[in-house]
Short mmCIF file of C-alpha atoms and ligand atoms in Angstrom, two decimals:
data_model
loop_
_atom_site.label_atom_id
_atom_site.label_comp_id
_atom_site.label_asym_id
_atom_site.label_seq_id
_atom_site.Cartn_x
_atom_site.Cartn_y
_atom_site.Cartn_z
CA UNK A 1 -81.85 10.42 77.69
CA UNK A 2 -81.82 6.83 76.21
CA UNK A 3 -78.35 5.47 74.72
CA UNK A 4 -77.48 2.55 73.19
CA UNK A 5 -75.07 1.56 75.74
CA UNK A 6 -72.08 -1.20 75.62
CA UNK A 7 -71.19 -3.29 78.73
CA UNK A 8 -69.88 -6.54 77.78
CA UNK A 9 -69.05 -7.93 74.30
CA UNK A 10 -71.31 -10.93 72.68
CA UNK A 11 -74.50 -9.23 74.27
CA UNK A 12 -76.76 -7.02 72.61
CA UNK A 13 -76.79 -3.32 73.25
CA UNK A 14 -78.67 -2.02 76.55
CA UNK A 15 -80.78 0.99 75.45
CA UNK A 16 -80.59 2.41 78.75
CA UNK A 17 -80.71 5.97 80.64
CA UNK A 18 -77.87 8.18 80.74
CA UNK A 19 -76.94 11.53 81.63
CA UNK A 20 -75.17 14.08 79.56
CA UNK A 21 -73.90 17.44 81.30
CA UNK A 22 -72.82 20.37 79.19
CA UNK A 23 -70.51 21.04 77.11
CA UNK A 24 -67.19 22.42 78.77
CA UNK A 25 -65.03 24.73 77.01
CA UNK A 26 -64.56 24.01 73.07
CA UNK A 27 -66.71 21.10 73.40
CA UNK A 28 -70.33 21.41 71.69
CA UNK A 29 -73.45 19.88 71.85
CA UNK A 30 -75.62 18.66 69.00
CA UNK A 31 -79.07 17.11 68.39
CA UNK A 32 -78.03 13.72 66.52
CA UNK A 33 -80.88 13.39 63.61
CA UNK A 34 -79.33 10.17 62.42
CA UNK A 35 -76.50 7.82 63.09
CA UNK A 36 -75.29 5.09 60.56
CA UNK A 37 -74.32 1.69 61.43
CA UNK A 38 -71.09 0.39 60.69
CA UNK A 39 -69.25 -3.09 61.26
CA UNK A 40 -66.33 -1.04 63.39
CA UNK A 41 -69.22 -0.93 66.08
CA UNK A 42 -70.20 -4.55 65.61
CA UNK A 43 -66.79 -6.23 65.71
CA UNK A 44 -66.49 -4.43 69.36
CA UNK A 45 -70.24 -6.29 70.08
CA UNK A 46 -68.52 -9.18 69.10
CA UNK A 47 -65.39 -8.73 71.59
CA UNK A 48 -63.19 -8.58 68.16
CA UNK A 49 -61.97 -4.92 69.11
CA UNK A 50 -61.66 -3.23 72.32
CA UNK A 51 -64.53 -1.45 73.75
CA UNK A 52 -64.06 0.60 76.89
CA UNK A 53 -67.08 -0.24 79.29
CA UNK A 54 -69.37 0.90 79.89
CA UNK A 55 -69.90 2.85 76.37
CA UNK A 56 -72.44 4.50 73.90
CA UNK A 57 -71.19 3.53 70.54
CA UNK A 58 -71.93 5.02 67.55
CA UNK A 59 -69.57 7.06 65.40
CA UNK A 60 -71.22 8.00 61.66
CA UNK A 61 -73.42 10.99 62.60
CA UNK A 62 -74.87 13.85 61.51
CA UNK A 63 -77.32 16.75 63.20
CA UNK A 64 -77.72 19.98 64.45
CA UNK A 65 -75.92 22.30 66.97
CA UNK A 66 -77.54 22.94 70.38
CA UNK A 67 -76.12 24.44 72.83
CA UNK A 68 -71.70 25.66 72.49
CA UNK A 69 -69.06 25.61 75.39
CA UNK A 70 -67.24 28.57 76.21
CA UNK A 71 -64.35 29.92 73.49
CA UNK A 72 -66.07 28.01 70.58
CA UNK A 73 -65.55 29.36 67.44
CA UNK A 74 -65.79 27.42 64.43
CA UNK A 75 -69.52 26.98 65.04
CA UNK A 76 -72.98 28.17 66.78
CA UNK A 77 -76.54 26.92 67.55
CA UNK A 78 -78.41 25.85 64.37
CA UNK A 79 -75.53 24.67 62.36
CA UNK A 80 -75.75 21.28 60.48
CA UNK A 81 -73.01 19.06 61.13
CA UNK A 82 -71.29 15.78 60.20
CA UNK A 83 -69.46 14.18 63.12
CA UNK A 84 -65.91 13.12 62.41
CA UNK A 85 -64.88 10.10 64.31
CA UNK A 86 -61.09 11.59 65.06
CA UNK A 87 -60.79 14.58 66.29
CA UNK A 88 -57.87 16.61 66.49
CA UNK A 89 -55.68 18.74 68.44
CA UNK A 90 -54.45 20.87 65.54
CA UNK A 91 -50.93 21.10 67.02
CA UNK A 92 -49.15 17.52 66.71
CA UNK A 93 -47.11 17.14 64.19
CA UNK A 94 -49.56 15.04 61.87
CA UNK A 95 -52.20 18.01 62.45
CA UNK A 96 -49.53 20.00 61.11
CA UNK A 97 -48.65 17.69 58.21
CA UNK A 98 -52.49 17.95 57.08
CA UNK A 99 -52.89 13.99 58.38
CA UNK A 100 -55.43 15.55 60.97
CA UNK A 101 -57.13 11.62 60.87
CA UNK A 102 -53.67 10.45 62.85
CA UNK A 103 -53.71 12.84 65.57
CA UNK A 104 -52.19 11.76 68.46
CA UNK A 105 -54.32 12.91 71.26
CA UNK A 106 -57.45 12.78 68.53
CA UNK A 107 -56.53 8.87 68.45
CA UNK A 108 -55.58 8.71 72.10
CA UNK A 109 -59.37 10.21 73.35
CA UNK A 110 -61.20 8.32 70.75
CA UNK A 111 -60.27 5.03 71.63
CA UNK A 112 -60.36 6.03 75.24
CA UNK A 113 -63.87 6.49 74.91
CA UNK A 114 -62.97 10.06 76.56
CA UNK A 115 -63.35 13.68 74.96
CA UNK A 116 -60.15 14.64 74.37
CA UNK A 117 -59.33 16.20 78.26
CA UNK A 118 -59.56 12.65 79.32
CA UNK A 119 -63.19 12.79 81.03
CA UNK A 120 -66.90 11.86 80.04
CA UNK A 121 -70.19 14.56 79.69
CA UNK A 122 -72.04 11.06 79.52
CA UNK A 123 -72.46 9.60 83.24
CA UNK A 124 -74.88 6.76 84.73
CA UNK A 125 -75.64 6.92 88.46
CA UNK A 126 -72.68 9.58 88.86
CA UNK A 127 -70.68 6.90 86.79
CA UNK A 128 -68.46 7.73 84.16
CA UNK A 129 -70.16 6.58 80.59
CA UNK A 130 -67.62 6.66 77.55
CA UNK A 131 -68.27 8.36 74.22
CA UNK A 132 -67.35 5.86 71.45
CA UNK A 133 -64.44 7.96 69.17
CA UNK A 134 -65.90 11.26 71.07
CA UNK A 135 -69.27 10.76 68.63
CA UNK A 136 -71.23 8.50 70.56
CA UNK A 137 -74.09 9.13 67.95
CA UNK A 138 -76.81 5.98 69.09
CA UNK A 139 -78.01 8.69 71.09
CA UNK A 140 -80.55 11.97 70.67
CA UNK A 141 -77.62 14.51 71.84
CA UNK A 142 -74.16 13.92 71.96
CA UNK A 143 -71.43 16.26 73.49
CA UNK A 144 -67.83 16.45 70.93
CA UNK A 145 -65.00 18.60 71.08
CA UNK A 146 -65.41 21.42 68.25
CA UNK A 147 -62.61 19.73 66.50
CA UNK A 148 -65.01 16.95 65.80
CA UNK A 149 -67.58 18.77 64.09
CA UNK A 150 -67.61 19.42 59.88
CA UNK A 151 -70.18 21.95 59.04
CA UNK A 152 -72.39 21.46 55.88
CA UNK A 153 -75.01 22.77 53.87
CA UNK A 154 -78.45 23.58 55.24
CA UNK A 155 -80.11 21.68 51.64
CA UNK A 156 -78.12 18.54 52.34
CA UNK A 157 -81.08 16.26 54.53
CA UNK A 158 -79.37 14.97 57.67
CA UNK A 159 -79.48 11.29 56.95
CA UNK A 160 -77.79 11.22 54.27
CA UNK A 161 -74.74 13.52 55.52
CA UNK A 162 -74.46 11.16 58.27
CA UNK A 163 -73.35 8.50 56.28
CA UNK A 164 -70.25 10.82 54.85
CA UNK A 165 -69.65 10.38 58.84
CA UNK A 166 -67.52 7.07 58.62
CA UNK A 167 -68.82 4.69 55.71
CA UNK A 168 -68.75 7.59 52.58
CA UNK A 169 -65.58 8.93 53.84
CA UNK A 170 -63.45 5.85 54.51
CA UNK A 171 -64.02 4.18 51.27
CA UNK A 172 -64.23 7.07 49.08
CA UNK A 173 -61.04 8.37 50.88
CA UNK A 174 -59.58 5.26 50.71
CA UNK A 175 -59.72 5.49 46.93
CA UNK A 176 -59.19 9.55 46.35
CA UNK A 177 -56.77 10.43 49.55
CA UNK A 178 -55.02 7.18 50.44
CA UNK A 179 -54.63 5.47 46.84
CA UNK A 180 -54.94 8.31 44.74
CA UNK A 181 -56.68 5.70 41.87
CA UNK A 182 -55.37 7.27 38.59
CA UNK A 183 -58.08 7.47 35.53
CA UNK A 184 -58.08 4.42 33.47
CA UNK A 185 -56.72 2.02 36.54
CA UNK A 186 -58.07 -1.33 37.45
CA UNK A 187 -59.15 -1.51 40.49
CA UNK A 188 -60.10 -4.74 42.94
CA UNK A 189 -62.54 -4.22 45.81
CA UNK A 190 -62.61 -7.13 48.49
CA UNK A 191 -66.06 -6.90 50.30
CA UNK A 192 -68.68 -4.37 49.40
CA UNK A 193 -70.74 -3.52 52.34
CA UNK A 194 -71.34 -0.23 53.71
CA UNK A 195 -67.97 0.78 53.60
CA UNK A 196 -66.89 -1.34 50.98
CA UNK A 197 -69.40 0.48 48.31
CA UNK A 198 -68.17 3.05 48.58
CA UNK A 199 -64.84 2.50 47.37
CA UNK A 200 -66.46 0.85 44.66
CA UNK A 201 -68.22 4.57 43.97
CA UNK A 202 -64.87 6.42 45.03
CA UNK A 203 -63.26 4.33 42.09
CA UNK A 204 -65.75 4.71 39.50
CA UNK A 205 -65.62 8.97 40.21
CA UNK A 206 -61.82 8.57 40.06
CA UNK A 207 -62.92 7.28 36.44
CA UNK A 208 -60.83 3.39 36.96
CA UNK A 209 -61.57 1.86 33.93
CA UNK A 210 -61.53 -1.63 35.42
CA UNK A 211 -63.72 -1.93 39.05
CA UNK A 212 -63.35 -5.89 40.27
CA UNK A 213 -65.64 -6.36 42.83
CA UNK A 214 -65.40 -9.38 45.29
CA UNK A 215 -67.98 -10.60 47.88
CA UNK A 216 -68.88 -13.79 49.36
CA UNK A 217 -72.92 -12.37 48.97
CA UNK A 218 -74.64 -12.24 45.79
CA UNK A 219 -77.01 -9.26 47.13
CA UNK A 220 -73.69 -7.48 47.93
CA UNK A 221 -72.33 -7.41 44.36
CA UNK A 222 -75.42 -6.92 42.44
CA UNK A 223 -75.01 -3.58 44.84
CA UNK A 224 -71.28 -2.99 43.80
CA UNK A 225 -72.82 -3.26 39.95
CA UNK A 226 -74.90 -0.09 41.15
CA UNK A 227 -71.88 1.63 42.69
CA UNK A 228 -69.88 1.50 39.45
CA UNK A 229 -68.16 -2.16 39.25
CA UNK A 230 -67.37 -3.11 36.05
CA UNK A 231 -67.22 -7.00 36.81
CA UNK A 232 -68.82 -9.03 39.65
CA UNK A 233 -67.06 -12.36 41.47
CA UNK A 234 -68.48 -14.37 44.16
CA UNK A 235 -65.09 -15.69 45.94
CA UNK A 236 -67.30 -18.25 47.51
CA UNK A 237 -67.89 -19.99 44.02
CA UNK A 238 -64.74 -19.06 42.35
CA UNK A 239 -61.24 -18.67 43.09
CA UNK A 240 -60.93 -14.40 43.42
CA UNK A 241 -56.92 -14.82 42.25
CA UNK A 242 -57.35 -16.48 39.23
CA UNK A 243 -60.64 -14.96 38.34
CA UNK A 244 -58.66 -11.18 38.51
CA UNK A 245 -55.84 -12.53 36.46
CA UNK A 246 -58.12 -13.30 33.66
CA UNK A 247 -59.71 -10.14 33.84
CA UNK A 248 -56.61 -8.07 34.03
CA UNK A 249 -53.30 -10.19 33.22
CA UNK A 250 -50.47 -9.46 35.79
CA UNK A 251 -52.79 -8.65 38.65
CA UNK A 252 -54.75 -5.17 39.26
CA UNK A 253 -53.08 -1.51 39.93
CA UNK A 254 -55.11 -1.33 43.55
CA UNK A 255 -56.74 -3.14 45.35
CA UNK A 256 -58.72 -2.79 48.80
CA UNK A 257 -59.50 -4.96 51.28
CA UNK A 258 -62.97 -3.69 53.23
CA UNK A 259 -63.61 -6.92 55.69
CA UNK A 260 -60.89 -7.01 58.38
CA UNK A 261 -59.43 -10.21 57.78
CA UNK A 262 -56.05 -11.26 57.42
CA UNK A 263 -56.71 -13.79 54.37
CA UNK A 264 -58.20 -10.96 52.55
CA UNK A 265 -55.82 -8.36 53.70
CA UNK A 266 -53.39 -10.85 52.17
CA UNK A 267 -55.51 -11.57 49.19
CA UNK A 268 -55.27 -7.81 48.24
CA UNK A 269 -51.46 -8.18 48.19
CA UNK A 270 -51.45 -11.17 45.54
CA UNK A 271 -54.10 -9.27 43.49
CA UNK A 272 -51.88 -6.56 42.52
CA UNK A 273 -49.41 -6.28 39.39
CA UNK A 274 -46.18 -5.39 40.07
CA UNK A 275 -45.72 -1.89 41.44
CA UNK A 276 -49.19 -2.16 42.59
CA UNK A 277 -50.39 -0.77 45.45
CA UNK A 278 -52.85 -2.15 47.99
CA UNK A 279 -54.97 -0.79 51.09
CA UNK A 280 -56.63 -2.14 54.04
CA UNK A 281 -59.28 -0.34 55.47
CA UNK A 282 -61.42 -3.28 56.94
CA UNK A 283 -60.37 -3.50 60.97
CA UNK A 284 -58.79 -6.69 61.95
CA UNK A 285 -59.43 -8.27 65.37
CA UNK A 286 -56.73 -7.27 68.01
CA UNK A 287 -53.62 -9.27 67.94
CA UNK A 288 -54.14 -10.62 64.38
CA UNK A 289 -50.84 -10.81 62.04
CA UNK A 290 -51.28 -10.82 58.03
CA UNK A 291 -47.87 -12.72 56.25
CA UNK A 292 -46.69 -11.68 53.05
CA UNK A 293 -44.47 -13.75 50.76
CA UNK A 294 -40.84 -12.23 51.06
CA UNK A 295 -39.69 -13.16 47.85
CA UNK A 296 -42.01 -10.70 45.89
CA UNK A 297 -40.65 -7.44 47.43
CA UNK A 298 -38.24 -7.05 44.89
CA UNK A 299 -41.56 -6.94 42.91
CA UNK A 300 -42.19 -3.34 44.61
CA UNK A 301 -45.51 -3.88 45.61
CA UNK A 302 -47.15 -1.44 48.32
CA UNK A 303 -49.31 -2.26 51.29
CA UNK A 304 -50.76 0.51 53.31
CA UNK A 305 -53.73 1.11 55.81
CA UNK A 306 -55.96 3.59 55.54
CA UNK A 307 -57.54 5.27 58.54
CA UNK A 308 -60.88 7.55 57.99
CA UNK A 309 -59.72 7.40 54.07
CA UNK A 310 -56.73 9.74 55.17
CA UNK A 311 -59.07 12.44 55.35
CA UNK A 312 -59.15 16.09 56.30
CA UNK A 313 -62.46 16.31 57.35
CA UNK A 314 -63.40 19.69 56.91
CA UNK A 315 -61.93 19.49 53.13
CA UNK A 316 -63.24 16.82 52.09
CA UNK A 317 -67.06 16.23 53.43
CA UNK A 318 -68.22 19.10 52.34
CA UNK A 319 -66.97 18.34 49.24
CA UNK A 320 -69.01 15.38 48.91
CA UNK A 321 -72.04 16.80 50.04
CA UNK A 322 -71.66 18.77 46.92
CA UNK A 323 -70.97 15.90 44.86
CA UNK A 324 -74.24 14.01 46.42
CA UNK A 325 -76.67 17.53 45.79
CA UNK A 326 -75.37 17.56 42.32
CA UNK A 327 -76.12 13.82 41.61
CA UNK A 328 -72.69 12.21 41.34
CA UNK A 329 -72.39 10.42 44.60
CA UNK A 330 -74.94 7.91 45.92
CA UNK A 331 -76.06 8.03 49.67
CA UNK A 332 -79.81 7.18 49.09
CA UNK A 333 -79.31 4.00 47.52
CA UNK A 334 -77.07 2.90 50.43
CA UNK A 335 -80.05 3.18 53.27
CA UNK A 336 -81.45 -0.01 53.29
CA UNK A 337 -83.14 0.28 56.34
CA UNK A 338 -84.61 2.98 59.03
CA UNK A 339 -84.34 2.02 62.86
CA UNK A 340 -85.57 3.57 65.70
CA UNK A 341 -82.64 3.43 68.60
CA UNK A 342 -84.82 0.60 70.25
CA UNK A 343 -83.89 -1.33 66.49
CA UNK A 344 -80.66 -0.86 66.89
CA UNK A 345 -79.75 -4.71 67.73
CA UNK A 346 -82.07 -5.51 64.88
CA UNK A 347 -79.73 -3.53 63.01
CA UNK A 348 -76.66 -5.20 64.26
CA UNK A 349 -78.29 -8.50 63.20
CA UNK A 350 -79.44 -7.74 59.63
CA UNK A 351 -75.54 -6.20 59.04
CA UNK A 352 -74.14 -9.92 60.19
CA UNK A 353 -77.21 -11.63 57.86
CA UNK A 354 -75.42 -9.66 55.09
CA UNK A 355 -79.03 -8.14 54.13
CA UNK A 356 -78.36 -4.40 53.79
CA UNK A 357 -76.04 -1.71 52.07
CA UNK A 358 -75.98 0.56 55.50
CA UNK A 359 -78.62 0.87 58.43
CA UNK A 360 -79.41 3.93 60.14
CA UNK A 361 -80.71 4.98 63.67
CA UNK A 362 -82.99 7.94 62.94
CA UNK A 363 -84.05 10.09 65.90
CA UNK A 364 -85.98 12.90 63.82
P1 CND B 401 -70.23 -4.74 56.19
O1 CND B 401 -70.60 -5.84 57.11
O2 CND B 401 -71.28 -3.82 55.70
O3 CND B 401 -69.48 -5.33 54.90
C1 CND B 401 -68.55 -6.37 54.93
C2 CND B 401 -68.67 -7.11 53.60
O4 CND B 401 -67.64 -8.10 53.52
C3 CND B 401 -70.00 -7.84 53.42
O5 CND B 401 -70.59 -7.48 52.18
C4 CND B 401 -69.61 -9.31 53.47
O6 CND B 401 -70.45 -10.14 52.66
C5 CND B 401 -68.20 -9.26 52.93
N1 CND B 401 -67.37 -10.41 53.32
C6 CND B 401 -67.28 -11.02 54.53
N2 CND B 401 -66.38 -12.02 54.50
C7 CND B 401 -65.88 -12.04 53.24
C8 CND B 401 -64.90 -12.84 52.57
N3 CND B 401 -64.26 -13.82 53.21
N4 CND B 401 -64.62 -12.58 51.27
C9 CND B 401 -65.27 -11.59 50.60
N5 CND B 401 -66.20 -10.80 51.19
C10 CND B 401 -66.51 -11.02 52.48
O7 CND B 401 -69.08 -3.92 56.94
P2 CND B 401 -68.62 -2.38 56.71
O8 CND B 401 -68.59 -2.11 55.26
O9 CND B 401 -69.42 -1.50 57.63
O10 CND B 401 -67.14 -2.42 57.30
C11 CND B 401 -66.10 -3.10 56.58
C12 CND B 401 -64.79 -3.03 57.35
O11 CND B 401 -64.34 -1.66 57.36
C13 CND B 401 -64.92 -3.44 58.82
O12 CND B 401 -63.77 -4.17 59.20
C14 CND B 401 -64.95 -2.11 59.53
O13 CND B 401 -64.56 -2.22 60.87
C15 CND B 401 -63.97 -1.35 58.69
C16 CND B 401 -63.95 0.14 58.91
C17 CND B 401 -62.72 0.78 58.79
C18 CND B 401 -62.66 2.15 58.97
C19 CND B 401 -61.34 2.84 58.77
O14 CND B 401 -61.18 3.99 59.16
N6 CND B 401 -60.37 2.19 58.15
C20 CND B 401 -63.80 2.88 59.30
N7 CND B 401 -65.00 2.22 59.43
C21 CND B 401 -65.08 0.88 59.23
ZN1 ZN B 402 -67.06 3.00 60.56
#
C-alpha cells in the first residue's frame, strides 16, 4: 500500500510502498477513512522532535475494523473507531491510577515508532518501517494494538471522529481533564490552531465567562471568535501581558499555551493571577528549557503539561461524539481542507502558511 513515509527531517514526505503483515495477537487492523493533520507531525518534518526513521506518521485517525489478531476482545470487524495516539498496557501503575495517557510501555512503543512488543507490521524491502505513536494513520490500513482503539457510534461520519483522534481531545482535555476550568473563569488561550481551538471550544462548554484568545494570525482569531472567545488579541500588534491585564486585572485563572515555545510557555505563566494555574500542551523542540521568575512562587501559581488532554480515551471520546451529534461541539467548522495522501505535503505547507483550522487526509 502507499504511506506517507518519513526518512530524514527538512524533506517532504515520500509517499512510497510499504508492506503491512497481520495483525499478531491483540493487535487489530483497520481501514483508516481519514487522518487529521497536526503540527506534532510537522515539528518532526522539521527535525524539531525526534522521528524514528524510516516512519509513517500520522496519529489523529479514525476508520473501520478489518481484520482482528488472535485473543481480541474489546472489538470485531465492522466497528468504527477513533485511534488513540497512546496506548496502554492496562497494568502500570498510571493505567491503574486512570492516567492511561502516561503509560509507561504505551509511551515507550509510541515514541519507538514500535507496537507495543517492540516490532513493526509495516516493513519496506523486508525492512523494518515504524508506526508513528502505533497509529501511523497517512496510510489506507494501519495495524494498532487493541488498546489503541476507542469504539464509537455508527451515525458519527468518520472524518469528523478522526479529529477527536489528537486535536479535539488534547485541547478540549486540556481544558475539562487537565485544568478542570470552573464556570465563570477567565481563561487565556496562546495560539489557536487546530489544537489550540479547541481549547478555546473546551472553555466556552466549561461555560468560562472570560475566553482571551492570542494569535500572531488574524485568520486564526477571527476562528477562536467562532470557537467561543470572548475577546481577540493579535500579540504581533500588541503587547499580550498588558492587553490581558486590562481585560481581567491581576492576570487570568488559566491559561494555555498551544504553540510549543518556550516564550509562550513562559508567557502563560505571567498571564495568570495569583493561584492561577497554567498548561502547556504545545510540544517544544528537544532540549529546550522555559525559566520562570523565582520570586513569584510564593505567589502559588501552577504550571503543568498536559499530554493527550489527560485523557481516558475510551471515557471521554465517545463522549464527545455525543456532544458533536447533538450540536454542542464543532468538528465541521475545523476542516478547512480535504487532501488526498499524495496532498499531504501540501498539507504540511498550508499548516506552516497559517491558512487552515485542521487538514485532513481522506482515503474514502
Ligand atoms: P497549528 O499550527 O495548527 O497552530 C499553532 C498556532 O500558533 C497557529 O495559529 C499560529 O499562528 C500560532 N502561533 C505561532 N507562533 C505564535 C506566537 N509566537 N504567538 C502566538 N501565536 C503563535 O498547530 P496545532 O494546533 O496542530 O498544534 C499546536 C501545538 O500542540 C504543537 O506544538 C503540537 O505539537 C502540540 C500538540 C500537543 C499534543 C499533546 O498531547 N500535548 C498533541 N498534539 C499536538
Ligand atoms: Zn497531535
Amino acid at each position: 500500500m502507499k504511506a506517507a513515509v518519513f526518512y530524514r527531517p527538512n524533506e517532504p514526505l515520500a509517499i512510497d510502498d510499504v508492506d503491512l503483515a497481520d495483525p499478531k495477537p491483540q493487535e487489530v487492523t483497520v481501514r483508516v477513512a481519514a487522518a487529521g493533520v497536526c503540527h506534532s507531525d510537522l515539528h518532526m518534518i522539521d527535525g524539531l522532535i525526534p522521528c524514528p526513521s524510516p516512519c509513517v506518521l500520522g496519529h489523529e485517525g479514525a476508520g473501520v475494523v478489518e481484520k482482528v489478531g488472535e485473543g481480541v476482545t474489546y472489538t470485531q470487524p465492522g466497528d468504527h473507531v477513533i485511534l488513540s495516539f497512546i496506548p496502554s498496557c492496562g497494568q502500570c501503575p498510571y493505567c491503574i491510577a486512570g492516567r492511561p495517557n502516561l503509560c509507561t510501555a504505551g509511551n515507550r512503543a509510541a515514541t519507538r515508532g514500535t507496537l507495543l512488543d517492540g516490532t513493526t507490521r509495516l516493513s519496506k524491502d523486508g525492512k523494518p518501517v515504524y508506526h508513528l505513536t502505533c497509529t501511523a494513520c497517512f496510510a489506507p490500513y494501519a495495524v494498532l494494538p487493541e488498546s489503541s482503539l476507542v469504539k464509537i457510534r455508527q451515525d458519527m461520519p468518520l472524518d469528523r471522529a478522526a479529529l477527536i483522534g489528537c486535536g479535539v481531545m488534547t485541547g478540549v482535555g486540556a481544558v475539562i481533564n487537565t485544568a478542570k476550568v470552573q464556570p465563570g473563569s477567565s481563561v487565556a488561550v496562546i495560539g489557536c490552531g487546530g489544537v489550540g481551538l479547541n481549547v478555546v471550544q473546551g472553555a466556552a462548554l466549561t461555560g468560562a465567562a472570560q475566553i482571551i484568545a492570542i494569535d500572531i494570525n488574524d485568520y486564526k482569531l477571527e476562528l477562536a471568535q467562532q470557537f467561543g472567545a470572548t475577546h481577540a488579541l493579535n500579540s504581533a500588534n500588541e503587547d499580550a501581558l498588558s492587553a490581558v491585564r486590562n481585560l481581567s486585572p491581576g492576570g487570568v485563572d488559566y491559561a494555555f499555551e498551544v504553540i510549543g515555545r518556550p516564550e509562550t510557555m513562559r508567557q502563560a505563566f505571567d498571564l495568570i493571577r495569583r493561584g492561577g494555574l497554567a498548561v502547556v500542551v504545545g510540544l517544544a523542540p528537544a532540549g529546550a528549557e522555559v525559566s520562570l521568575p523565582a520570586g513569584v512562587f510564593l505567589q502559588e501559581k501552577t504550571i503543568t503539561g498536559s499530554s493527550y488532554g489527560g485523557t481516558r480515551p475510551r471515557i471521554d471520546m465517545p463522549k464527545l461524539v455525543d456532544l458533536y451529534l447533538l450540536g454542542r461541539l464543532k468538528l465541521d467548522e475545523l476542516i478547512s481542507r480535504v487532501y488526498p495522501l499524495e496532498g499531504i505535503n501540501d498539507a504540511f505547507e498550508a499548516m506552516r502558511r497559517g491558512e487552515v483550522a485542521r487538514s485532513i487526509v481522506s482515503f474514502a
